[in-house]
Coordinates of C-alpha atoms in Angstrom, one line a residue:
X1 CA -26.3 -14.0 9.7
X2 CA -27.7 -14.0 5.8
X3 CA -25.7 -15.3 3.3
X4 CA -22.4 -13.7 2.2
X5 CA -22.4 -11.8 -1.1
X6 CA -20.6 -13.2 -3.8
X7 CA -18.1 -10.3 -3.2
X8 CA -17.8 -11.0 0.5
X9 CA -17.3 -14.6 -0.5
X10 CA -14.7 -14.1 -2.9
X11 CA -13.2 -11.6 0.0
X12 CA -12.4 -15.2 2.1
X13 CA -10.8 -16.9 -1.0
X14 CA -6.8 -17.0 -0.2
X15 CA -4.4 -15.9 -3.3
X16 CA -3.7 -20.0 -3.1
X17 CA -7.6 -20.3 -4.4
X18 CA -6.6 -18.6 -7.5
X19 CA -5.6 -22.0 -8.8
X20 CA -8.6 -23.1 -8.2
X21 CA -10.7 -20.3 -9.8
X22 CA -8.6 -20.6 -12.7
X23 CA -9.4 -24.0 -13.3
X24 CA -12.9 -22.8 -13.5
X25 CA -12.1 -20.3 -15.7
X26 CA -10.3 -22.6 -18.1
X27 CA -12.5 -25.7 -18.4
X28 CA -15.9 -24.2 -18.7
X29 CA -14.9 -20.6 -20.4
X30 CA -16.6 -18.7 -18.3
X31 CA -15.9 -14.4 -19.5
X32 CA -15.1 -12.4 -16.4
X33 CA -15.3 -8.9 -16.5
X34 CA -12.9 -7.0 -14.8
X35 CA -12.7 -3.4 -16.0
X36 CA -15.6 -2.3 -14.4
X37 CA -16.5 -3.4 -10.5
X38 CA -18.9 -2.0 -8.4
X39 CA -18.1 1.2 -6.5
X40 CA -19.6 2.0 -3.2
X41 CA -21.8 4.9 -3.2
X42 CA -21.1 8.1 -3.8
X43 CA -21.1 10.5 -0.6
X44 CA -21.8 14.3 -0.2
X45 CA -19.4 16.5 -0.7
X46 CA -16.8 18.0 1.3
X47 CA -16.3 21.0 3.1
X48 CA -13.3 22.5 4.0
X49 CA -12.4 25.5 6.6
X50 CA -10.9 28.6 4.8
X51 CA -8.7 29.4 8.4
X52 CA -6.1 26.8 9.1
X53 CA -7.3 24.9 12.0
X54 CA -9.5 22.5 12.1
X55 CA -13.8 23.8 13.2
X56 CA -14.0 22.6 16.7
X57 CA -17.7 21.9 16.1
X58 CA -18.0 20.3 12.4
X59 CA -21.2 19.6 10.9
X60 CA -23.0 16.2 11.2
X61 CA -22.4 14.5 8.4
X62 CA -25.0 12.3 6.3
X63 CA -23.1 9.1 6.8
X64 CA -21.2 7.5 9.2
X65 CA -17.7 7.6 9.0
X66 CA -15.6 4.5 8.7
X67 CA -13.5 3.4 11.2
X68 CA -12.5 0.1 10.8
X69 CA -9.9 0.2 8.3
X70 CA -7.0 -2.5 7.0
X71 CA -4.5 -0.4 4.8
X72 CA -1.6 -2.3 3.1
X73 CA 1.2 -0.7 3.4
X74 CA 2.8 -1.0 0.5
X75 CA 6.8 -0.1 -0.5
X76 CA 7.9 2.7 -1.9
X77 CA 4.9 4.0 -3.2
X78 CA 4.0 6.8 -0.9
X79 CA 2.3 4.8 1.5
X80 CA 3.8 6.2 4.9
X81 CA 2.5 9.6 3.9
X82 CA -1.5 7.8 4.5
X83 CA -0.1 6.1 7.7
X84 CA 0.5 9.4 8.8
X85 CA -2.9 10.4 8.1
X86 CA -4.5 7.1 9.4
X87 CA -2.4 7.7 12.9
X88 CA -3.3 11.3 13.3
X89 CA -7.0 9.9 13.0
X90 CA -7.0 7.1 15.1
X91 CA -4.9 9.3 17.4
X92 CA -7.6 12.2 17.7
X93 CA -10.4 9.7 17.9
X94 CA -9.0 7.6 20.5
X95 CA -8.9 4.7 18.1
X96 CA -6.9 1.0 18.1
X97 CA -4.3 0.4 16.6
X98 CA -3.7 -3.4 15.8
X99 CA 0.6 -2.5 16.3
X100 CA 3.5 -5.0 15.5
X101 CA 5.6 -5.4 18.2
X102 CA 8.7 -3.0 16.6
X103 CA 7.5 -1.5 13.7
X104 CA 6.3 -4.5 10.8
X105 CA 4.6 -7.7 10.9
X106 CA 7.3 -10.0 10.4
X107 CA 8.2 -8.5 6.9
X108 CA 8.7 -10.0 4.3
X109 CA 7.4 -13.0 5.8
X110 CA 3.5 -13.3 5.8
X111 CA 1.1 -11.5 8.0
X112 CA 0.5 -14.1 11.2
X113 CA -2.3 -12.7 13.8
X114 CA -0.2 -13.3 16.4
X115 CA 2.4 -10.6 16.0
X116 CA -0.5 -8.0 16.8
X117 CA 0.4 -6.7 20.3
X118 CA -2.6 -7.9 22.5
X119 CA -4.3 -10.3 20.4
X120 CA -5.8 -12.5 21.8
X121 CA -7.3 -15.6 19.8
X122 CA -10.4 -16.9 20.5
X123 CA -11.1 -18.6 24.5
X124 CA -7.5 -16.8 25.1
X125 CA -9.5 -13.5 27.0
X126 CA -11.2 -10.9 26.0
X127 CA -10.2 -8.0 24.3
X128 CA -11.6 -4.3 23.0
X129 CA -11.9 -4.6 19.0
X130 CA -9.1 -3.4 17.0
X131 CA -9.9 -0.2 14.5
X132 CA -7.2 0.3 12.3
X133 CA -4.1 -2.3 10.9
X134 CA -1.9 0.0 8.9
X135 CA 1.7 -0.9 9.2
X136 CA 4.3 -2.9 6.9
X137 CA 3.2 -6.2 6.2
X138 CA 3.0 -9.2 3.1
X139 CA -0.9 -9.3 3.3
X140 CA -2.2 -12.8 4.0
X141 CA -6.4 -12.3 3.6
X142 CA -7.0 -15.2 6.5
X143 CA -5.1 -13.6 9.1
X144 CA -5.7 -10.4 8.8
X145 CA -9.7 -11.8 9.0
X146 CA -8.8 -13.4 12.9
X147 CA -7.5 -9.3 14.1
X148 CA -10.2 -7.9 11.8
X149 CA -13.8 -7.7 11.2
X150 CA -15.2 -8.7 7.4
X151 CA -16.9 -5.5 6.9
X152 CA -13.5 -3.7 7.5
X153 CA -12.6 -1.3 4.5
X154 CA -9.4 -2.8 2.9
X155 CA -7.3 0.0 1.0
X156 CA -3.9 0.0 -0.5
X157 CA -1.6 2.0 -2.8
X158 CA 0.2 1.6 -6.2
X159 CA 3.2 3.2 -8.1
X160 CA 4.4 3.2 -11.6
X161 CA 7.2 0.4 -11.3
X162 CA 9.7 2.4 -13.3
X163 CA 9.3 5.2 -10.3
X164 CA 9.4 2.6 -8.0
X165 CA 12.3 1.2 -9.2
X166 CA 14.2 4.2 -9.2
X167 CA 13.5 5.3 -5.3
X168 CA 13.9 1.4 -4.2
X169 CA 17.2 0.7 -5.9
X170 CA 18.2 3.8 -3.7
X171 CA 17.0 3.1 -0.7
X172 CA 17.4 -0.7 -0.6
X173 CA 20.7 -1.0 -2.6
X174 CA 22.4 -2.2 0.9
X175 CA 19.7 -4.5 1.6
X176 CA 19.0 -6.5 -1.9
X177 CA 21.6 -8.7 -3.0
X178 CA 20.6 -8.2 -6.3
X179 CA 20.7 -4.4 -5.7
X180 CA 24.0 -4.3 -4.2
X181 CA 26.0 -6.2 -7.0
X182 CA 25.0 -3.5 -9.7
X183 CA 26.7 -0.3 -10.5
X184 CA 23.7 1.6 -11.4
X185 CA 20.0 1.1 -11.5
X186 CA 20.5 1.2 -15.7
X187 CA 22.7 -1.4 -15.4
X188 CA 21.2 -3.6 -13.2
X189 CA 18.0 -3.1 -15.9
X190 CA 20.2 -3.8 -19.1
X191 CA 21.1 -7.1 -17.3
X192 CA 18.9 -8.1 -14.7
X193 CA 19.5 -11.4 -14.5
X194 CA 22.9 -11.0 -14.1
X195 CA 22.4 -10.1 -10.7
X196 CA 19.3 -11.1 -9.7
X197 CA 18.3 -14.9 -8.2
X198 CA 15.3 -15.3 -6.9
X199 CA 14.9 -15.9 -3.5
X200 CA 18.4 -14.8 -2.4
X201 CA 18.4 -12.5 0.8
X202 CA 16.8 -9.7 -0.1
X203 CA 16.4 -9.7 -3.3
X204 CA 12.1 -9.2 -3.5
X205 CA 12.8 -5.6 -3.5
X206 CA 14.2 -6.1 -6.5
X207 CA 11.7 -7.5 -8.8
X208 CA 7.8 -6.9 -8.5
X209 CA 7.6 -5.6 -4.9
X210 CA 3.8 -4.5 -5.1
X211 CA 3.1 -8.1 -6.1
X212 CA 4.8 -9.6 -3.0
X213 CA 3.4 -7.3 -1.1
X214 CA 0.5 -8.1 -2.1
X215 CA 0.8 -11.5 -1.3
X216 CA 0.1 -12.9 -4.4
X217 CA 1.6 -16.2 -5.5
X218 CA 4.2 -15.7 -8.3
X219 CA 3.5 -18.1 -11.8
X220 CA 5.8 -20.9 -12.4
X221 CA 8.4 -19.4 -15.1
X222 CA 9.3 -16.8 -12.0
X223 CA 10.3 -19.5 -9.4
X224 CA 13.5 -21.6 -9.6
X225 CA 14.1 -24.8 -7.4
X226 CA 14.8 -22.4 -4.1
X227 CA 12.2 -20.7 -5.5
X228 CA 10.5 -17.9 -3.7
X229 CA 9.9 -17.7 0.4
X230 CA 6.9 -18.5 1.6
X231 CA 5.2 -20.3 -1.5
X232 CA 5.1 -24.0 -0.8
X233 CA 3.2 -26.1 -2.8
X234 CA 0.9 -28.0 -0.8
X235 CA 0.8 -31.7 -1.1
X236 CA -2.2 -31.8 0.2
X237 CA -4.6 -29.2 -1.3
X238 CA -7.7 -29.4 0.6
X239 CA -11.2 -28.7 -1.3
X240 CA -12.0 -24.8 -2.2
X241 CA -15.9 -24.3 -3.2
X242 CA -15.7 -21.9 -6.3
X243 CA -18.4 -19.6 -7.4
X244 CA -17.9 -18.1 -10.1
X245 CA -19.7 -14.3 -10.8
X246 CA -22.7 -14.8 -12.7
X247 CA -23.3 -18.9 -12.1
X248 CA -24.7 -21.2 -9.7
X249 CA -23.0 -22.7 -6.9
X250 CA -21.4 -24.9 -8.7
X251 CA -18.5 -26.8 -7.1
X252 CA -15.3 -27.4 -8.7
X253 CA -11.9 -29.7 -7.2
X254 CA -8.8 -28.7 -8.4
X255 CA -5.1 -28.3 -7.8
X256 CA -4.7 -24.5 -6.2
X257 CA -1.1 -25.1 -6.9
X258 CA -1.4 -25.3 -10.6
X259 CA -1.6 -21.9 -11.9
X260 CA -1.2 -20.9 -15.7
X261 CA 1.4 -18.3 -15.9
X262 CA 1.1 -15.3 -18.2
X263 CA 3.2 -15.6 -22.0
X264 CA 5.2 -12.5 -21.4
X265 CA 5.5 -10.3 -24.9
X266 CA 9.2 -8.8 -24.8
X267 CA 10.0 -5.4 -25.4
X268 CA 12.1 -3.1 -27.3
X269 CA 13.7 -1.1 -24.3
X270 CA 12.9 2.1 -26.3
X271 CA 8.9 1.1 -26.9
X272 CA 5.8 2.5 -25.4
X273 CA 4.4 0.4 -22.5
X274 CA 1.5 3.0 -21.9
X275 CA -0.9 0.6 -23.2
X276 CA -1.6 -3.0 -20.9
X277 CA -1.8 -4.7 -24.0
X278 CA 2.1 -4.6 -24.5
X279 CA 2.2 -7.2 -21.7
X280 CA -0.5 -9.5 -23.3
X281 CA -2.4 -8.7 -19.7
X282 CA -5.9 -9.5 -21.4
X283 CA -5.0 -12.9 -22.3
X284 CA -3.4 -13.8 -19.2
X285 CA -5.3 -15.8 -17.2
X286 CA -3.0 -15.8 -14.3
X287 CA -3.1 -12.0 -14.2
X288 CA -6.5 -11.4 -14.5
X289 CA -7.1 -14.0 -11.7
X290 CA -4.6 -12.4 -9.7
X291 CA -6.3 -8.9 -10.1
X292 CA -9.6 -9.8 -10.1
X293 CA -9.3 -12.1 -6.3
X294 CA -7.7 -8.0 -5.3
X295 CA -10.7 -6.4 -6.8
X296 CA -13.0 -8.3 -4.3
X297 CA -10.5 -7.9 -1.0
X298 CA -9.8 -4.0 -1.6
X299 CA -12.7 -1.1 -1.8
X300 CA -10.3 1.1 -2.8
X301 CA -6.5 0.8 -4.4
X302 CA -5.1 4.7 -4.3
X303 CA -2.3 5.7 -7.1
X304 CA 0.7 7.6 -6.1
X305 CA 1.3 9.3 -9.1
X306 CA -2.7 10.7 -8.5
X307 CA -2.0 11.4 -4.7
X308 CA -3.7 14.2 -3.9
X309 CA -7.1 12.9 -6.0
X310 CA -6.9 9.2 -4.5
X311 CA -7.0 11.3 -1.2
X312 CA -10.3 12.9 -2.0
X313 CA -11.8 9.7 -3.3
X314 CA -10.6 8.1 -0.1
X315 CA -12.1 10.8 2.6
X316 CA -15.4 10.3 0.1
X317 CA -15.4 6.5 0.5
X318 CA -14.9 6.7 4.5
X319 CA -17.2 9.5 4.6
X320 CA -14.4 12.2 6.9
X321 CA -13.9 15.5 5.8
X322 CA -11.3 16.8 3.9
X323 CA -9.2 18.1 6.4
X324 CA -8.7 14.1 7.8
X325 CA -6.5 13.6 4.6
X326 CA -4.9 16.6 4.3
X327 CA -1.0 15.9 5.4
X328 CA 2.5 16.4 4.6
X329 CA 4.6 13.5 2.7
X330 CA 6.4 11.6 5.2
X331 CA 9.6 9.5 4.2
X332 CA 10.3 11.1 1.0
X333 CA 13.7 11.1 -0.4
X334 CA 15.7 14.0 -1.2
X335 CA 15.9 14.6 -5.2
X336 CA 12.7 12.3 -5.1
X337 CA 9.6 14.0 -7.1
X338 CA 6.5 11.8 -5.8
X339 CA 3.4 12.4 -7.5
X340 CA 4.6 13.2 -10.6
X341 CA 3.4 11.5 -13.0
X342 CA 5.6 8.9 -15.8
X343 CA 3.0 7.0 -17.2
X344 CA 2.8 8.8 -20.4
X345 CA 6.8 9.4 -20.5
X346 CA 6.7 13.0 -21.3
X347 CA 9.2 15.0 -21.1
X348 CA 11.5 12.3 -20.4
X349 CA 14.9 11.8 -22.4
X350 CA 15.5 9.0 -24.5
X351 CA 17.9 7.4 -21.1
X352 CA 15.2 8.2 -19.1
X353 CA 12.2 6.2 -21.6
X354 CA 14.2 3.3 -22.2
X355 CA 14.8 3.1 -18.3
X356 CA 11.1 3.6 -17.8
X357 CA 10.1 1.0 -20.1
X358 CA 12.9 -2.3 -19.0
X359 CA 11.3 -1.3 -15.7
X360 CA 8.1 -2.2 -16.6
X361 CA 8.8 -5.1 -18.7
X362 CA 11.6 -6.4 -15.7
X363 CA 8.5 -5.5 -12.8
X364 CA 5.6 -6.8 -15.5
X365 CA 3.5 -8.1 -12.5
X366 CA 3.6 -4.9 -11.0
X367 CA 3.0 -3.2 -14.0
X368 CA -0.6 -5.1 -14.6
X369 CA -1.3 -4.4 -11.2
X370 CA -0.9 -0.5 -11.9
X371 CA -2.6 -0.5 -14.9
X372 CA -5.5 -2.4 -13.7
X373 CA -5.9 0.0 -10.5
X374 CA -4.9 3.3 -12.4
X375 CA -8.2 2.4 -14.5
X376 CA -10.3 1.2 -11.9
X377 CA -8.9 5.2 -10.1
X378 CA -9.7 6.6 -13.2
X379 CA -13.1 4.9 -13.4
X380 CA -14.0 6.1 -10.2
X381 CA -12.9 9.9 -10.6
X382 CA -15.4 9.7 -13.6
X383 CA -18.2 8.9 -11.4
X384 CA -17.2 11.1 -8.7
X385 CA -17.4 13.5 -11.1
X386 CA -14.3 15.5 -13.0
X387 CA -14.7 19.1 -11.9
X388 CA -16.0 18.0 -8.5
X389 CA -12.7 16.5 -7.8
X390 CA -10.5 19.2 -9.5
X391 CA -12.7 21.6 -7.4
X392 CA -11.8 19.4 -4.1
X393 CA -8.1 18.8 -5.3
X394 CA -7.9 22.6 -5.1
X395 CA -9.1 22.8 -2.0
X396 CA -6.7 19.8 -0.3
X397 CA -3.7 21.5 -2.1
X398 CA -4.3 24.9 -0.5
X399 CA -5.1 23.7 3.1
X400 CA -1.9 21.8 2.9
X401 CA 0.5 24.8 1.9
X402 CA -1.7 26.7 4.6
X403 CA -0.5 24.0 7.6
X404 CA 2.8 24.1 6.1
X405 CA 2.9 27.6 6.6
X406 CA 1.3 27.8 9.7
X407 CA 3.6 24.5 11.7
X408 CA 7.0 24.2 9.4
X409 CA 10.1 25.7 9.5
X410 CA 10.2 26.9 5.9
X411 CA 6.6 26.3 5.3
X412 CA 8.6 22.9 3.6
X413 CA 10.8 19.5 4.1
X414 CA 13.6 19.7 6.0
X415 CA 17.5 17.9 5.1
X416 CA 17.7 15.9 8.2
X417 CA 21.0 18.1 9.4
X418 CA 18.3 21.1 10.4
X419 CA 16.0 18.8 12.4
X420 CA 17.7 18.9 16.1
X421 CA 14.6 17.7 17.4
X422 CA 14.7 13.8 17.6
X423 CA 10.7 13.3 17.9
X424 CA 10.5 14.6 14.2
X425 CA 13.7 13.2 12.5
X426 CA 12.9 10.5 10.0
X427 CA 14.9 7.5 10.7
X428 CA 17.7 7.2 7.5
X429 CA 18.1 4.7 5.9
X430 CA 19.2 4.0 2.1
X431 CA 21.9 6.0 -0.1
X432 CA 19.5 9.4 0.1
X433 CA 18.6 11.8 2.7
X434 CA 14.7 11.3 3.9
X435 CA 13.5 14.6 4.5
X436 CA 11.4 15.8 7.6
X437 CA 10.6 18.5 9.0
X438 CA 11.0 21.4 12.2
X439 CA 8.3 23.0 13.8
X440 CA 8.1 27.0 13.7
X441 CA 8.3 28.5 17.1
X442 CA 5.6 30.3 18.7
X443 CA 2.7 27.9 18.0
X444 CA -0.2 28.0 20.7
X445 CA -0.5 24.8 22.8
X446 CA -3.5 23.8 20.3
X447 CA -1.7 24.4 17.1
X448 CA 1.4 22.7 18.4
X449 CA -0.7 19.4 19.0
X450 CA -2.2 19.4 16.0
X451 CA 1.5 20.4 14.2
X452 CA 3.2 17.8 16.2
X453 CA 0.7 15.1 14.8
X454 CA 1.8 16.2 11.0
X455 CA 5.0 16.2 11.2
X456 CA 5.8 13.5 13.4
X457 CA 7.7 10.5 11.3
X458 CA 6.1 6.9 11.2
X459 CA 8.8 5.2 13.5
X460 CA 8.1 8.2 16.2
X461 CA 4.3 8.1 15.9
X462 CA 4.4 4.3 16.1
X463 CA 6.0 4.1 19.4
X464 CA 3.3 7.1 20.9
X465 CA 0.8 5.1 19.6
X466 CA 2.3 2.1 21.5
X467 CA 2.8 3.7 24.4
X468 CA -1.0 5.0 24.5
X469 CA -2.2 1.8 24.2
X470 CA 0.2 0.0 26.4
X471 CA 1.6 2.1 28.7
X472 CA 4.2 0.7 31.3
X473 CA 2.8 -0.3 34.2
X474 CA 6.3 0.4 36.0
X475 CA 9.5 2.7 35.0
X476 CA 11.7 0.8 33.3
X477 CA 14.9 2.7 31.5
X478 CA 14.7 2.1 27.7
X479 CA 16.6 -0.8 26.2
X480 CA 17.6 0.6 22.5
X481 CA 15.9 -1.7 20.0
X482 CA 17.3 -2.5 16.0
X483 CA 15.1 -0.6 14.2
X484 CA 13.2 -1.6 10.8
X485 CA 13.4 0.5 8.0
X486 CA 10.1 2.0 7.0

């Protein structure tokens, strides 16, 4: 084996290195650059059938496509409308799935290898590789490295925190304490900290969700002496070899437990955040750390509120076709509007703007996050190529009303009081309806397969999946298990 890249090595650094790196970055001044990266290259274009089901014989493509895939499933950010598409594909190619053993890793605890169903660590058996781990977890680079391979493509998915906020003050208002004490979303904003305490059950759904998810350590001025779950300081820090882009191999001892934390720039609640410089983000250290330890885990972070282009740039990156990422949304709320965008806050009213912005400014972690990896989308589309994409976008848009058509009641989503089938009811959970959807009679035994894989909820297609890969070996009758919300 050669010697790793310096992106591959800075792939095996844990979010506790970024202490480390920032010492680096501190004492000798070194200039990162972040706002660029290096994207993979491009890959022909895509073709897409004018009838609606899929060609039975497609053309060989030019490259390989990629099958060994971690996606981070993030929270309320449209992420289990791409685990739909990543179990319909691993489902028709008789993929793995690396599977928790209900339906998340231990959540919101940190990803641990062991709670794959059939791992197996090393001397404990052999095992067929795993191709795809997709499902809810806080990401934790090391372990997901003992069910994965390296060379695995790491993807995950953003939202604007304001729209974010809005959809998980509904759905988790039950479950955060924080949540649960406030009237209303705008008052819990006005006040936050009248409510919130870090730490307390349920409460980081409340503040900077991607960020947790993420698995990213939180700076100093966020924790309080309970502080939050899973961060210890270590008293023991062992040695970390940093190399910084662009020097030698240089090796640096420090403290990963000391971290700079960001000097936060408060906002008017009726300003502009559109620009990152309203949260000082190019001056903060502890950010750009942060975002740029992401840059070398992830090939690819999508953007919700550009859900039908980070599709297209994702089939381009895996090299499938275009009909592999062409789905329905899954878990969506009723009343929600997912995809649309907010970043530039037209057409909001003045409630709605200064909602927006104490969202941002109350989720500012998240909010760099978006920022950084709506550019970085943004970045790419340009070298994709503008009308390419719009032409593809087009094309994804119009197969997907087609398959509506074609499978759905209503050629739409569904209020879950007209689904009577219980295979394609979304699980409920929160203060609003999630929509599904009902198959149209009178499909052909083909075109109800490939239906049934659409519309088939996460929870549903986890347990098929499950029972594919580890299927009873006698009858047993079915003990009802609590189930997790999505």
């Amino acid at each position: 084996m050669g010697p790793l890249s310096p992106t591959r090595t800075m792939r095996l650094w844990g979010p506790r290195s970024l202490g480390v790196a920032l010492g680096v970055f501190m004492t000798i001044g070194f200039a990162l650059q972040f706002w660029g990266g290096t994207f993979q290259r491009r890959l022909p274009g895509l073709q897409l059938q004018q009838s609606w089901a899929p060609s039975p014989a497609p053309a060989v493509p030019s490259c390989p496509p990629r099958q060994r895939l971690v996606f981070l499933k993030t929270h309320k950010s449209g992420s289990s409308s791409v685990l739909s598409l990543l179990h319909r594909y691993g489902d028709r190619h008789g993929l793995r799935f690396a599977l928790p053993t209900r339906y998340q890793f231990g959540y919101p605890r940190l990803f641990q290898a062991s709670l794959v169903k059939g791992y197996h660590p090393q001397g404990g058996g052999t095992q067929p590789p795993f191709h795809i781990l997709c499902h809810h977890m806080r990401f934790n680079l090391k372990e997901v490295l003992q069910v994965m391979p390296s060379d695995s493509f790491f993807f995950s998915i953003v939202r604007d925190p304001a729209a974010l906020a809005r959809s998980a003050f509904s759905y988790y208002k039950s479950t955060s304490s924080a949540f649960r004490k406030a009237p209303s979303l705008a008052a819990f904003l006005a006040n936050p900290r009248a409510f919130y305490r870090p730490g307390a059950r349920g409460d980081h759904y409340a503040r900077n969700l991607l960020w947790f998810d993420f698995g990213l350590p939180f700076p100093p001025e966020m924790r309080t002496k309970r502080g939050y779950p899973h961060l210890p300081k270590d008293p023991n820090p062992p040695e970390l070899r940093v190399l910084p882009s662009g020097t030698g191999s240089r090796a640096h001892t420090l403290d990963p437990n000391t971290l700079f934390h960001p000097a936060l720039t408060a906002v008017d609640g009726h300003s502009q955040l559109s620009s990152p410089a309203a949260l000082d983000l190019v001056s903060s250290s502890f950010i750009q750390w942060s975002l740029a330890w992401l840059d070398s885990v992830f090939d690819l972070v999508l953007v919700a509120e550009y859900f039908d282009e980070s599709l297209v740039l994702l089939a381009d990156a895996l090299c499938w076709g275009l009909d592999d990422v062409v789905g329905f949304m899954h878990n969506a709320q009723a009343g929600s509007q997912q995809g649309r965008s907010v970043v530039s806050d037209g057409g909001l009213t003045a409630e709605e703007r200064q909602l927006t912005a104490r969202a941002r400014v109350w989720n500012s972690l998240d909010w760099a996050l978006y920022v950084h990896f709506n550019h970085s989308l943004w970045a790419r589309i340009k070298q994709y190529g503008q009308s390419r994409l719009e032409s593809a976008v087009a094309e994804l848009r119009a197969r997907r009303e087609a398959l509506a058509k074609h499978c759905l009641v209503g050629g739409e989503a569904l209020d879950p009081k007209y689904i009577t089938d219980r295979r394609f009811r979304p699980f409920q959970f929160g203060s609003s309806k999630v929509l599904g959807y009902a198959l149209r009679s009178g499909l052909s035994l083909q075109d109800q397969e490939e239906c049934e894989r659409l519309a088939t909820p996460e929870l549903q297609y986890k347990d098929k999946l499950d029972a594919k890969q580890f299927p009873p070996t006698v009858s047993l009758p079915l003990k009802t298990s609590r189930i997790l919300s999505p």
